[in-house]
Coordinates of C-alpha atoms in Angstrom, one line a residue:
M17 CA 6.9 -117.2 29.3
Q18 CA 9.2 -115.7 31.9
R19 CA 11.0 -113.8 29.1
R20 CA 7.7 -112.5 27.8
A21 CA 6.6 -111.5 31.3
Q22 CA 10.0 -109.7 31.6
R23 CA 9.5 -107.7 28.1
D24 CA 5.9 -107.0 29.5
D25 CA 7.4 -105.5 32.7
Q26 CA 9.9 -103.5 30.9
F27 CA 7.3 -102.0 28.4
A28 CA 5.2 -101.1 31.3
Q29 CA 8.0 -99.2 32.9
R30 CA 8.8 -97.3 29.8
A31 CA 5.4 -96.4 29.0
P32 CA 5.0 -93.7 31.8
R33 CA 8.3 -92.2 30.2
T34 CA 7.0 -92.2 26.8
G35 CA 3.8 -90.4 28.0
G36 CA 5.8 -87.7 29.8
L37 CA 8.0 -87.3 26.7
N38 CA 4.7 -86.7 24.7
R39 CA 3.8 -84.2 27.2
V40 CA 7.1 -82.3 26.8
L41 CA 6.9 -82.2 23.2
A42 CA 3.4 -81.0 23.4
A43 CA 4.5 -78.2 25.6
A44 CA 7.6 -77.3 23.5
L45 CA 5.3 -76.9 20.5
A46 CA 2.6 -74.8 22.2
V47 CA 5.5 -72.2 23.2
P48 CA 6.2 -70.9 19.7
V49 CA 2.7 -70.8 19.2
M50 CA 2.1 -68.4 22.1
V51 CA 5.1 -66.4 21.2
F52 CA 3.9 -65.8 17.8
A53 CA 0.4 -64.9 19.0
A54 CA 1.8 -62.6 21.5
A55 CA 4.1 -61.0 18.8
C56 CA 1.2 -60.4 16.5
S57 CA -0.8 -59.0 19.4
S58 CA 2.1 -56.5 20.0
D59 CA 2.5 -55.3 16.5
S60 CA -1.3 -54.9 16.0
G61 CA -1.3 -52.8 19.1
S62 CA 1.6 -50.6 18.2
D63 CA -0.1 -50.0 14.6
S64 CA -3.4 -49.0 16.3
G65 CA -1.7 -46.7 18.8
S66 CA 0.5 -45.0 16.1
A67 CA -2.7 -44.4 13.9
T68 CA -4.4 -43.2 16.6
T69 CA -2.0 -40.8 17.6
D70 CA -1.5 -39.5 14.1
N71 CA -5.3 -39.3 13.7
A72 CA -5.2 -37.3 16.9
Q73 CA -2.8 -34.9 15.6
G74 CA -4.4 -34.5 12.3
T75 CA -1.0 -34.7 10.4
G76 CA -1.3 -37.9 8.6
G77 CA 1.9 -39.2 10.4
S78 CA 4.2 -36.1 9.5
G79 CA 4.0 -34.7 13.1
K80 CA 3.7 -31.3 11.7
V81 CA 0.7 -28.8 12.1
A82 CA -0.7 -27.2 9.0
A83 CA 0.1 -23.5 8.2
S84 CA -2.1 -20.8 9.3
S85 CA -4.3 -18.3 7.3
S86 CA -2.9 -15.8 4.6
P87 CA -1.5 -12.3 5.8
T88 CA -3.8 -9.4 5.9
V89 CA -3.2 -5.5 5.6
Q90 CA -5.1 -2.4 7.0
A91 CA -7.8 -1.4 4.7
A92 CA -7.4 1.9 3.1
A93 CA -9.5 4.8 4.5
Y94 CA -10.7 6.4 1.3
A95 CA -11.7 4.6 -1.7
T96 CA -12.3 7.3 -4.1
L97 CA -11.1 10.7 -5.3
P98 CA -13.3 13.4 -6.3
G99 CA -12.8 15.2 -9.9
A100 CA -9.8 17.4 -9.6
C101 CA -11.6 20.2 -11.7
K102 CA -14.3 20.4 -9.1
V103 CA -12.3 20.4 -5.9
L104 CA -12.4 24.3 -5.7
S105 CA -15.1 26.8 -5.5
K106 CA -15.5 29.5 -8.1
K107 CA -14.9 32.1 -5.4
T108 CA -11.6 30.5 -4.7
L109 CA -10.6 30.1 -8.3
T110 CA -11.5 33.9 -9.0
E111 CA -9.0 34.8 -6.2
L112 CA -6.2 32.4 -7.4
V113 CA -6.7 32.8 -11.2
P114 CA -9.0 35.7 -11.7
K115 CA -8.9 35.6 -15.6
G116 CA -9.0 31.8 -15.9
T117 CA -11.8 30.5 -13.7
S118 CA -13.3 28.3 -16.6
S119 CA -9.9 27.5 -18.0
G120 CA -9.8 24.3 -15.9
K121 CA -8.0 21.5 -17.9
E122 CA -8.1 17.8 -16.7
G123 CA -5.0 15.9 -16.9
A124 CA -4.7 12.4 -18.5
S125 CA -5.3 9.5 -16.3
S126 CA -5.5 5.8 -16.8
D127 CA -7.4 5.2 -13.4
V128 CA -9.4 8.4 -12.0
A129 CA -9.9 6.4 -8.9
A130 CA -6.3 6.5 -8.3
R131 CA -5.0 9.6 -9.8
T132 CA -6.4 12.8 -11.1
S133 CA -5.2 16.3 -11.7
C134 CA -6.4 19.8 -13.2
S135 CA -4.6 23.2 -14.0
W136 CA -6.0 26.7 -14.6
S137 CA -4.0 29.7 -15.9
S138 CA -4.7 33.4 -16.0
L139 CA -3.6 36.3 -17.8
D140 CA -4.4 39.7 -16.9
N141 CA -3.3 41.8 -19.7
N142 CA -2.9 45.6 -18.7
G143 CA -1.5 46.8 -21.9
V144 CA 1.5 48.7 -21.9
K145 CA 1.9 48.2 -18.3
G146 CA 2.3 44.6 -18.8
S147 CA 0.5 41.6 -17.6
Q148 CA 0.1 39.6 -14.2
F149 CA 0.1 35.9 -15.0
R150 CA -1.2 33.0 -12.5
W151 CA -0.7 29.3 -13.0
L152 CA -2.6 26.6 -10.6
N153 CA -2.4 22.9 -10.6
V154 CA -4.1 20.4 -8.4
S155 CA -3.0 16.7 -8.2
L156 CA -4.6 14.2 -6.4
L157 CA -3.0 10.6 -5.6
R158 CA -4.8 7.8 -3.8
F159 CA -2.9 4.8 -2.6
E160 CA -4.5 1.4 -2.0
S161 CA -3.7 -1.3 0.6
D162 CA -2.2 -4.7 -0.7
T163 CA 0.0 -7.6 0.9
A164 CA 3.1 -6.5 -1.5
S165 CA 3.3 -3.0 -0.8
G166 CA 1.7 -2.6 2.6
D167 CA -1.0 -0.6 4.0
A168 CA -2.1 2.5 1.9
E169 CA -1.4 5.1 4.7
T170 CA 2.2 4.0 5.4
Q171 CA 2.7 4.3 1.4
A172 CA 1.0 7.6 1.5
E173 CA 3.5 8.8 4.2
T174 CA 6.5 7.8 2.2
Y175 CA 5.3 9.5 -0.8
Y176 CA 4.5 12.9 0.9
A177 CA 7.9 13.0 2.2
K178 CA 9.3 12.4 -1.4
Q179 CA 7.1 15.3 -2.6
V180 CA 8.2 17.8 -0.1
K181 CA 11.9 16.9 -0.8
A182 CA 11.2 17.3 -4.6
A183 CA 9.7 20.7 -4.1
Q184 CA 12.7 21.6 -2.0
S185 CA 15.2 20.6 -4.6
V186 CA 14.1 22.2 -7.9
A187 CA 16.9 23.3 -10.2
D188 CA 17.7 27.1 -10.3
A189 CA 15.4 27.9 -7.2
K190 CA 16.3 30.8 -5.1
N191 CA 15.2 31.8 -1.5
T192 CA 13.6 28.6 -0.8
K193 CA 11.6 28.5 2.3
T194 CA 9.6 25.6 3.8
E195 CA 6.7 25.9 6.3
T196 CA 4.4 23.4 8.1
V197 CA 0.7 24.0 7.3
T198 CA -1.8 23.3 9.9
G199 CA -5.3 22.5 9.8
T200 CA -5.1 20.8 6.4
G201 CA -5.4 17.3 6.5
D202 CA -3.0 15.0 8.7
Q203 CA 0.2 16.4 7.2
A204 CA 0.8 19.7 5.2
T205 CA 3.9 21.5 4.2
V206 CA 4.4 24.4 1.9
V207 CA 7.7 25.2 0.1
R208 CA 8.0 28.6 -1.7
Y209 CA 11.1 29.9 -3.7
D210 CA 11.6 32.3 -6.7
L211 CA 12.5 31.4 -10.1
K212 CA 14.1 33.9 -12.5
K213 CA 13.2 33.3 -16.3
K214 CA 13.7 35.9 -19.3
E215 CA 9.9 36.7 -19.1
G216 CA 10.0 37.8 -15.5
A217 CA 10.5 36.7 -11.8
F218 CA 8.2 33.8 -10.8
K219 CA 6.9 33.4 -7.3
Q220 CA 6.4 29.5 -6.7
Q221 CA 4.3 28.0 -4.1
T222 CA 3.9 24.3 -3.6
I223 CA 1.7 22.8 -0.8
V224 CA 1.9 18.9 -0.2
A225 CA -1.0 17.7 2.3
R226 CA -1.8 14.1 3.1
V227 CA -5.2 13.1 4.3
E228 CA -5.4 9.5 5.2
N229 CA -4.0 7.5 2.0
V230 CA -4.5 10.3 -0.4
I231 CA -1.9 12.9 -1.4
V232 CA -2.7 16.5 -2.3
T233 CA -0.1 18.5 -4.3
L234 CA -1.1 22.0 -5.2
D235 CA 1.3 24.1 -7.0
Y236 CA 0.6 27.8 -7.5
N237 CA 2.8 30.6 -9.1
G238 CA 2.6 34.1 -10.3
A239 CA 4.5 36.7 -12.3
G240 CA 4.6 40.2 -13.4
L241 CA 5.5 40.1 -17.1
A242 CA 6.5 42.6 -19.5
G243 CA 7.2 45.3 -16.9
E244 CA 4.5 44.4 -14.6
K245 CA 5.2 44.3 -10.8
T246 CA 6.1 41.0 -9.2
P247 CA 3.4 39.6 -7.1
S248 CA 3.8 39.5 -3.5
A249 CA 4.9 36.1 -2.2
D250 CA 3.3 36.3 1.0
T251 CA -0.2 37.0 -0.8
L252 CA 0.4 34.1 -3.2
T253 CA 1.0 32.0 -0.1
T254 CA -1.7 32.6 1.8
A255 CA -4.1 32.0 -1.2
A256 CA -2.3 28.8 -1.9
K257 CA -2.8 27.7 1.7
K258 CA -6.8 28.5 1.5
A259 CA -7.0 26.4 -1.6
A260 CA -5.2 23.5 -0.6
K261 CA -7.5 23.4 2.6
E262 CA -10.4 23.5 0.4
V263 CA -9.1 20.5 -1.7
V264 CA -8.5 18.3 1.3
A265 CA -12.1 18.9 2.5
A266 CA -13.2 17.9 -1.1
V267 CA -11.5 14.6 -0.5
Q268 CA -12.9 14.0 2.9
S269 CA -16.4 14.8 1.5
A270 CA -16.4 12.6 -1.7
N271 CA -15.7 9.6 0.9
G272 CA -18.1 10.5 3.5
E273 CA -17.4 12.0 7.2
G274 CA -14.3 10.1 8.4
G275 CA -13.7 8.3 5.1
S276 CA -15.0 4.8 4.2
G277 CA -13.3 1.8 5.8
S278 CA -12.0 4.0 8.6
S279 CA -13.0 1.5 11.3
G280 CA -9.8 -0.3 11.2
T281 CA -10.7 -3.7 10.1
T282 CA -8.0 -5.9 8.4
T283 CA -8.8 -7.3 5.0
S284 CA -7.0 -8.9 2.3
P285 CA -5.9 -6.9 -0.9
S286 CA -8.8 -4.7 -2.0
P287 CA -10.8 -5.6 -5.1
T288 CA -9.7 -2.3 -6.9
K289 CA -6.5 -3.7 -7.9
S290 CA -5.8 -1.6 -10.9
A291 CA -6.0 1.5 -8.5
S292 CA -3.5 -0.3 -6.1
K293 CA -0.9 -0.9 -9.0
S294 CA -1.2 2.6 -10.3
A295 CA -0.7 4.0 -6.8
S296 CA 1.9 1.6 -5.9
A297 CA 4.2 2.7 -8.8
T298 CA 6.3 5.7 -7.8
P299 CA 4.6 8.7 -9.9
K300 CA 6.7 11.5 -11.0
A301 CA 6.8 14.3 -8.5
T302 CA 4.8 17.3 -9.6
A303 CA 6.9 20.1 -8.2
S304 CA 9.9 18.3 -9.8
K305 CA 9.0 19.4 -13.2
T306 CA 9.3 23.1 -12.4
P307 CA 5.6 24.2 -12.8
S308 CA 6.8 27.8 -14.1
K309 CA 8.1 26.5 -17.2
T310 CA 4.3 25.8 -18.2
A311 CA 3.4 29.0 -16.9
T312 CA 6.1 30.8 -18.9
T313 CA 5.0 28.9 -22.0
S314 CA 1.2 30.1 -21.7
A315 CA 2.1 33.4 -20.7
S316 CA 4.3 34.0 -23.7
K317 CA 1.5 32.3 -26.1
S318 CA -1.1 34.6 -24.6
T319 CA 1.1 37.5 -24.7
S320 CA 1.9 37.1 -28.2
S321 CA -1.9 36.5 -29.3
K322 CA -2.8 39.7 -27.9
S323 CA 0.2 41.9 -29.3

């Protein structure tokens, strides 16, 4: 009985310790659970915050802003061209080509909205005294704006400078003179020179004018054939200037006062893409072909037929 009582006392003494141990174990087990829960809560918050930030930026997590709109260019001021054979009045034609007012011949063009031309020839046969020959050609070239070539007016300015230079560089030209022409479009220059041929002495006048995005090139030459007196270069130049001013006015009239699209708004490439391609390609300069060669051929044919 005494030993049993001792065992009972010992058991009673150990019992509180066991309970304390159980509480320690329970607390220890609770710590990982709390840590795991805290970790899950932290990860969830981080993902949510990242998603919120990405959504707010609208980048899908890349952190980069999307590209802006496509580039635009200044719209062309003039959208059409008049018929080249109709840009001069009968009165003006009578002054320049007195025997050829109805001889206008339209040049070939794949796109008359971008490029057109017309030429006239006149031979005034005075019998044994010889003949007075005149040749006139008007060329119109319109540039279109596009993102590849730039705005139409800048393209026209560049081509204008090339045409003037070409007129100043004609082979075998003598006594070349260059003069600025006022009151004819935005820019205008006349280049005049002499060309000596076996048929006679030719006086050549080339006027290059720019009105907005359109280039006007007017070639006019005259010669006294078969002993006829050589015409006055000053008289021919005065007549050519008058005609060039009339052509520029016809271009403006065909597009309305001030030209269509002159409000200066920006636009994407114009729907008239074919005209743009035709104008963007560098065309051959009219002056560089030595217009008097055509004049000489015509003069020779006409003289031969009359003789």
